[in-house]
CSV table of C-alpha atoms and ligand atoms in Angstrom, one decimal:
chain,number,residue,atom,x,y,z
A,849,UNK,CA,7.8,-15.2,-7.7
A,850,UNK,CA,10.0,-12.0,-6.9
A,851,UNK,CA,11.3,-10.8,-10.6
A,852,UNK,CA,14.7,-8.8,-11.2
A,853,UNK,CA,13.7,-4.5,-11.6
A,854,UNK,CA,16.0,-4.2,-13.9
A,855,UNK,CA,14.7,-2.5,-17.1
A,856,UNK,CA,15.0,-5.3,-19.5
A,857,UNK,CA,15.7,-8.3,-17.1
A,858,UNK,CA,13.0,-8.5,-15.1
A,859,UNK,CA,14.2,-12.2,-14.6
A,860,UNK,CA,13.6,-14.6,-11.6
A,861,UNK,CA,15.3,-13.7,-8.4
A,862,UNK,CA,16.7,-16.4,-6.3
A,863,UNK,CA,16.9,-16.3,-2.7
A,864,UNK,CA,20.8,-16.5,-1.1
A,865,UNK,CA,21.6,-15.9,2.5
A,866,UNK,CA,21.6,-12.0,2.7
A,867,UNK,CA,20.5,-10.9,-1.3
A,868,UNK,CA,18.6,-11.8,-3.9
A,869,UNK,CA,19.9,-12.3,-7.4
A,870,UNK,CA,19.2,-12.8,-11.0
A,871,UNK,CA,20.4,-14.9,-13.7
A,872,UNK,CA,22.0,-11.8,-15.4
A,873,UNK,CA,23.9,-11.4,-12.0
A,874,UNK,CA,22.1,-8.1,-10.8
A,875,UNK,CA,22.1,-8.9,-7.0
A,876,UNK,CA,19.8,-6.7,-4.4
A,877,UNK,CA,20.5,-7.0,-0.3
A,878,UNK,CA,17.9,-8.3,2.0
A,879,UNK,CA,17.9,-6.1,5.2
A,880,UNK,CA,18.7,-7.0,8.7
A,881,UNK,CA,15.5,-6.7,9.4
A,882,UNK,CA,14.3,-8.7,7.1
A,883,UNK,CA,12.9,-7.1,3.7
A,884,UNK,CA,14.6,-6.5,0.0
A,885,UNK,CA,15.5,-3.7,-1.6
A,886,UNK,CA,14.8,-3.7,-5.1
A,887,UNK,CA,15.7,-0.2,-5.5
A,888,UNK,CA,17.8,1.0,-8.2
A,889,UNK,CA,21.1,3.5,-7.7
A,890,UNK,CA,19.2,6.0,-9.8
A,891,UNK,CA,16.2,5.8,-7.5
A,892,UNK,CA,17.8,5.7,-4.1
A,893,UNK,CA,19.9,8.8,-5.0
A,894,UNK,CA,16.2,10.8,-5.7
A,895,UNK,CA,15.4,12.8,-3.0
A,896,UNK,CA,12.2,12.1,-1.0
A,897,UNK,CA,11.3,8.7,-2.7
A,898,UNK,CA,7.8,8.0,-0.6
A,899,UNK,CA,7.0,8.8,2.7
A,900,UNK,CA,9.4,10.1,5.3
A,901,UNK,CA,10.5,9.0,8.7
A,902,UNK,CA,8.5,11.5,10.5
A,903,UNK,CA,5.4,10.7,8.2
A,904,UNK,CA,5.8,7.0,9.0
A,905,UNK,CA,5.8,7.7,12.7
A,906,UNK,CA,3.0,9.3,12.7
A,907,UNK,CA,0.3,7.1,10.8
A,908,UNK,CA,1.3,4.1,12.8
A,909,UNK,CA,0.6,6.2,15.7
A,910,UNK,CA,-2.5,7.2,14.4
A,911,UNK,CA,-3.0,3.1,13.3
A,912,UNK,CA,-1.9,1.8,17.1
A,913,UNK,CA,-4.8,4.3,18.4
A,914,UNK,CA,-7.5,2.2,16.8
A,915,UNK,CA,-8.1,5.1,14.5
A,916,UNK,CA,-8.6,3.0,11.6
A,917,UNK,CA,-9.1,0.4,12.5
A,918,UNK,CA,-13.3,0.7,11.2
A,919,UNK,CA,-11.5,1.0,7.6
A,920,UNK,CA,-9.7,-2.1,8.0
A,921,UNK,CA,-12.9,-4.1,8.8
A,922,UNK,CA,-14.4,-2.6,6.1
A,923,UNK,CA,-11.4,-3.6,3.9
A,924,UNK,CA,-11.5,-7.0,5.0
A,925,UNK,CA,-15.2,-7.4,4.5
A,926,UNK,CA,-15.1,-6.4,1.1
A,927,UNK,CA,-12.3,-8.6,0.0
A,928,UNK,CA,-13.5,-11.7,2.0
A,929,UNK,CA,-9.6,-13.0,1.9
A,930,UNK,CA,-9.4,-16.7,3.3
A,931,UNK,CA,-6.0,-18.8,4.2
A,932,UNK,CA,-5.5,-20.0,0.6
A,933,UNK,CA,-5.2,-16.4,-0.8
A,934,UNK,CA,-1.9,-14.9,-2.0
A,935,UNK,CA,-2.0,-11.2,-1.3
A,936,UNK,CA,-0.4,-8.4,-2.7
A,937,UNK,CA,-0.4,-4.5,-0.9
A,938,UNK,CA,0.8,-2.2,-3.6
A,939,UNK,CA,2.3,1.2,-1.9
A,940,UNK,CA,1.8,-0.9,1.7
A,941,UNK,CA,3.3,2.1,3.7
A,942,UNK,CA,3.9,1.0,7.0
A,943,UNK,CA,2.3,-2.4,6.9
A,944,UNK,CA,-0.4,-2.0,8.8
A,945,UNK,CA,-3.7,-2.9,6.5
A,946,UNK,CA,-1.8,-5.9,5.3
A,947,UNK,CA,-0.5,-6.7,8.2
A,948,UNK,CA,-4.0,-6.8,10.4
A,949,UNK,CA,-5.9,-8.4,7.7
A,950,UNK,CA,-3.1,-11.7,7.8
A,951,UNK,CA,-3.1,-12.0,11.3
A,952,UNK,CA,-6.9,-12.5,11.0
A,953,UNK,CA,-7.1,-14.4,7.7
A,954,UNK,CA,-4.1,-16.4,7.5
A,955,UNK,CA,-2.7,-15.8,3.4
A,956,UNK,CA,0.4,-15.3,1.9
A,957,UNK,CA,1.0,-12.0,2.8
A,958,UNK,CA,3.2,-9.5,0.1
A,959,UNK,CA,4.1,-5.6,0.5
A,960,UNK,CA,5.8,-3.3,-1.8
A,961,UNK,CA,6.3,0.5,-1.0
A,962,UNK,CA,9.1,2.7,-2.6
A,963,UNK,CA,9.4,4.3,1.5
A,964,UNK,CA,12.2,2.5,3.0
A,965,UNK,CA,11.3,3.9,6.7
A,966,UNK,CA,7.8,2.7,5.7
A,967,UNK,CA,9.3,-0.6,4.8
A,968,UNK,CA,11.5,-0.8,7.2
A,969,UNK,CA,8.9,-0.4,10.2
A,970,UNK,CA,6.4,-3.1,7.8
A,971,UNK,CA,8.8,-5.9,8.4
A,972,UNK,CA,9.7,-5.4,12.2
A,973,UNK,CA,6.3,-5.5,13.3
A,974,UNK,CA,5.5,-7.6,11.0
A,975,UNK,CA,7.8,-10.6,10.1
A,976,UNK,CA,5.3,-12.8,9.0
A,977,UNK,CA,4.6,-11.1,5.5
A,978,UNK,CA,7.4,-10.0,2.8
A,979,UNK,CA,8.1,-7.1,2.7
A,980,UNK,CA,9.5,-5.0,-0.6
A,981,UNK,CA,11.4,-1.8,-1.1
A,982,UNK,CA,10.6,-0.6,-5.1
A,983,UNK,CA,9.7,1.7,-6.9
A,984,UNK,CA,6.4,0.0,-8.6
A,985,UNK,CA,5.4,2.8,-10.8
A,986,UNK,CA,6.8,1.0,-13.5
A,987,UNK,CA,7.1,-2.6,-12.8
A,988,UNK,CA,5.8,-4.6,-10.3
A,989,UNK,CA,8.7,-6.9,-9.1
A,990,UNK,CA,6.6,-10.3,-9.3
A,991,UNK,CA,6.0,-12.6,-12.1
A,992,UNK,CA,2.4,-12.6,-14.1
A,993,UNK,CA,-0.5,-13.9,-12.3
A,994,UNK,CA,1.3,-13.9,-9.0
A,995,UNK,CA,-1.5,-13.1,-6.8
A,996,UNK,CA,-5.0,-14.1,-6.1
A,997,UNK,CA,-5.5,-10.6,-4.3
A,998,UNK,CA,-4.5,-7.2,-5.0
A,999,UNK,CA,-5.0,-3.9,-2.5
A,1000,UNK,CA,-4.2,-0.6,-3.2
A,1001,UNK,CA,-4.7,1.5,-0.6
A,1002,UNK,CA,-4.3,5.3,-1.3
A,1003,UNK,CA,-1.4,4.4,-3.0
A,1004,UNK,CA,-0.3,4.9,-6.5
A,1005,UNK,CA,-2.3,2.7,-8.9
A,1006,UNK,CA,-0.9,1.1,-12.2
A,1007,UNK,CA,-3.7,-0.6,-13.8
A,1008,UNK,CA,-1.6,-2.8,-16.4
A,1009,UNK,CA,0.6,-3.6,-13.9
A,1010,UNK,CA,-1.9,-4.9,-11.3
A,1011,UNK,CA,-3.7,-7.1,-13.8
A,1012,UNK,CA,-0.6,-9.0,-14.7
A,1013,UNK,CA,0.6,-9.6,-11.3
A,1014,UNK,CA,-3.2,-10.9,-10.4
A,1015,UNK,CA,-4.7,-14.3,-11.5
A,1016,UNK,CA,-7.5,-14.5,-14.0
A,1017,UNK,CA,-9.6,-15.3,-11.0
A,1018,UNK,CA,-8.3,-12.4,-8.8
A,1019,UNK,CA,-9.9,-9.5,-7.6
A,1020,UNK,CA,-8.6,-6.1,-6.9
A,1021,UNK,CA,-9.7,-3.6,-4.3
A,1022,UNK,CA,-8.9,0.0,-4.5
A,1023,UNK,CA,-9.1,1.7,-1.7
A,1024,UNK,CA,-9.5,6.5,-1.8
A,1025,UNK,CA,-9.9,8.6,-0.1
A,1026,UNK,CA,-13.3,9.7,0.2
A,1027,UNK,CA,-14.6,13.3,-0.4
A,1028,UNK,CA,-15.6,13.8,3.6
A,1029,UNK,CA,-11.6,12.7,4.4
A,1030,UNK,CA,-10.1,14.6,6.9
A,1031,UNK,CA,-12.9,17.7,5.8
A,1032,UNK,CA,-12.6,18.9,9.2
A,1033,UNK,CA,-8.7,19.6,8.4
A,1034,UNK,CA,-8.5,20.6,4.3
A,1035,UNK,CA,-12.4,21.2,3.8
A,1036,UNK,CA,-14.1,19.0,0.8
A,1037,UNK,CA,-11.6,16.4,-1.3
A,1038,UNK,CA,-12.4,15.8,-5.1
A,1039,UNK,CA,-14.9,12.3,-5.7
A,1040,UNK,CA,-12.5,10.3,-7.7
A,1041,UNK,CA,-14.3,7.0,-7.9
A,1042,UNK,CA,-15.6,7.8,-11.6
A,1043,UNK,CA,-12.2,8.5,-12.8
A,1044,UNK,CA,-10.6,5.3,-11.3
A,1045,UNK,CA,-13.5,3.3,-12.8
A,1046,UNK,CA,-13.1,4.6,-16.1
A,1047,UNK,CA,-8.6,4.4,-15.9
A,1048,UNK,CA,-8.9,0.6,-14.5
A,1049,UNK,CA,-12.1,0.1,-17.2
A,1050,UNK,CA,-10.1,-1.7,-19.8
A,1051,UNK,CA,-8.7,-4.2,-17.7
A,1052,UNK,CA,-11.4,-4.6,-15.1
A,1053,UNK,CA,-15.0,-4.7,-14.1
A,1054,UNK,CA,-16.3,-3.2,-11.2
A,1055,UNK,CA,-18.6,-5.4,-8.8
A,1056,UNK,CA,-19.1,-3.7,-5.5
A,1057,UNK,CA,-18.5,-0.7,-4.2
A,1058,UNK,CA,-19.0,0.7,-1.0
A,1059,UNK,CA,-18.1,3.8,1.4
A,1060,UNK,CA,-16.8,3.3,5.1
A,1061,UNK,CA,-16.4,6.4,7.1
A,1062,UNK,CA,-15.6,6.7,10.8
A,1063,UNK,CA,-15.5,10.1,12.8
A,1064,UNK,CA,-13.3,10.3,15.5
A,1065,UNK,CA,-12.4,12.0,18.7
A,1066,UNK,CA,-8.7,13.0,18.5
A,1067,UNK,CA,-6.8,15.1,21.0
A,1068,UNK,CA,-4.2,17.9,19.8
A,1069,UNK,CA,-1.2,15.0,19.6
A,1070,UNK,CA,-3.4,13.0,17.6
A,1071,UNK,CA,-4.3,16.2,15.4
A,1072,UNK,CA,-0.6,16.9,14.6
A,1073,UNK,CA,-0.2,13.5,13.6
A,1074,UNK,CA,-2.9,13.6,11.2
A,1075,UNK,CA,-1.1,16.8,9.7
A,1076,UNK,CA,2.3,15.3,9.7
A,1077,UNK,CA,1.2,11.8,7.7
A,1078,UNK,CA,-1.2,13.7,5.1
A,1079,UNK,CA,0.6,16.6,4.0
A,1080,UNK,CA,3.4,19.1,5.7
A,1081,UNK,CA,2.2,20.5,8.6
A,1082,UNK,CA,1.2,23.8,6.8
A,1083,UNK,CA,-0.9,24.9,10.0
A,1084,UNK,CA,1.3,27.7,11.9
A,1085,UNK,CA,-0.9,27.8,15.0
A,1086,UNK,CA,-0.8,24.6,16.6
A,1087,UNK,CA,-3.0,21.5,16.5
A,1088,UNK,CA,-6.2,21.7,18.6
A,1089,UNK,CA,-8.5,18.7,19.6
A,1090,UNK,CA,-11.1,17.9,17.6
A,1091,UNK,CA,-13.3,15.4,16.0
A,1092,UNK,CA,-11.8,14.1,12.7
A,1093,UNK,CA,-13.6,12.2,9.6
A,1094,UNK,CA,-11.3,9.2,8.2
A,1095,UNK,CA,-13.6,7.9,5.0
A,1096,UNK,CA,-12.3,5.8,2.0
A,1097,UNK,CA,-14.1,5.0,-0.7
A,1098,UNK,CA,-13.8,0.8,-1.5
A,1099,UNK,CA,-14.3,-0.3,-5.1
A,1100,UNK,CA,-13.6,-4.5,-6.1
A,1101,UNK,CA,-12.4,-5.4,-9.3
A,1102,UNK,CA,-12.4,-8.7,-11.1
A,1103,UNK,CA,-10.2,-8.8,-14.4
A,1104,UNK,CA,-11.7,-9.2,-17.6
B,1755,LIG,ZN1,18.4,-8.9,-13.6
């Protein structure tokens, strides 16, 4: 299912004891722990390609807290996955949304983020799903009608790209960040659900959409953490306790 990133190729990639390879010979190395990297030398040699180290840390923190755990239900509610699904996380981060919702449904579980530390700390906790390092703005490394599932969760979304990767009898959900997200920290976000409607409209219909929102108690640790896996910490007096709004706003898809 994996296809080569090579502009041009884009063959099938075979599976070999430490790399995958294509029929044109371009050859990619599966890490020690465990997932591929399907990044290019031009893209490896950019300089912040995804989130950082210190940005990962953080939101798994913030993840292993419980924090978000409320979105995650609500995420899983709304795609109803069962054991015969074949998932897909585009822009997965660290794992966790993909991660949770196997360990309680069961599919065939597939990440791609262009964050190697995001990767990288996908695959050790969770061994059980592949995990990819790409750079999908482009090209999604998988062959056409790949997946029965698609998620996109504040990531970067490619429209023509998730429909061919998803079978005719797939559904998508997009997952952004809500206007009340994190208002105590940068005040009022932008609604963005119209325009996302209207950029996935000629590939997809919308069928449900819903908002889950959780507020919660975080101490001045916490706080930072939020800061740190957001944005830069532009705050120059430290982080103080306080109670923080985490809301996404859900939207499902089915092809046309
Ligand atoms: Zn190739």
């Amino acid at each position: 299912m994996l296809r080569c990133p090579v502009r041009g190729c884009h063959l099938a990639l075979t599976r070999e004891e430490k790399r995958v390879v294509c029929a044109r010979g371009h050859s990619f190395d599966i890490a020690r722990s465990g997932y591929i990297n399907l990044l290019q030398p031009q893209e490896r040699r950019s300089k912040n390609p995804g989130d950082t180290v210190a940005a990962v840390g953080a939101r798994r923190r913030l993840h292993d807290r419980g924090v978000t755990e409320p979105l995650s239900y609500g995420i899983a509610e709304m795609i109803d996955a069962s054991s015969g699904d074949v998932v897909l996380d585009a822009g997965c981060g660290d794992g966790f949304y993909l991660g949770s919702l196997k360990r309680q449904a069961g599919f065939d579980a597939h990440g791609v983020d262009i964050s190697i530390p995001a990767v990288e700390a996908a695959a050790k906790r969770y061994p059980e799903c592949e995990w990819i390092v790409a750079n999908a703005d482009r090209f999604l490394p998988y062959a056409d009608r790949s997946f029965s599932i698609v998620l996109s969760i504040t990531g970067r979304m490619n429209a023509g790209e998730f429909r061919r990767v998803l079978r005719d009898d797939g559904r998508l959900l997009v997952a952004l960040a809500a206007p009340d997200d994190l208002i105590e920290l940068r005040g009022v976000g932008r609604d963005r659900v119209g325009r996302t409607i209207e950029t996935f409209a000629k590939d997809f219909t919308l069928v449900d959409q819903r908002r889950v929102t959780t507020l919660v108690d975080l101490d001045s640790a916490a706080v930072q953490d939020v800061l740190l896996s957001i944005y830069r910490p532009i705050r120059a007096q430290p982080a103080e306790a306080m109670r923080v709004t985490f809301s996404l706003d859900l939207l499902l898809f089915r092809p046309r």
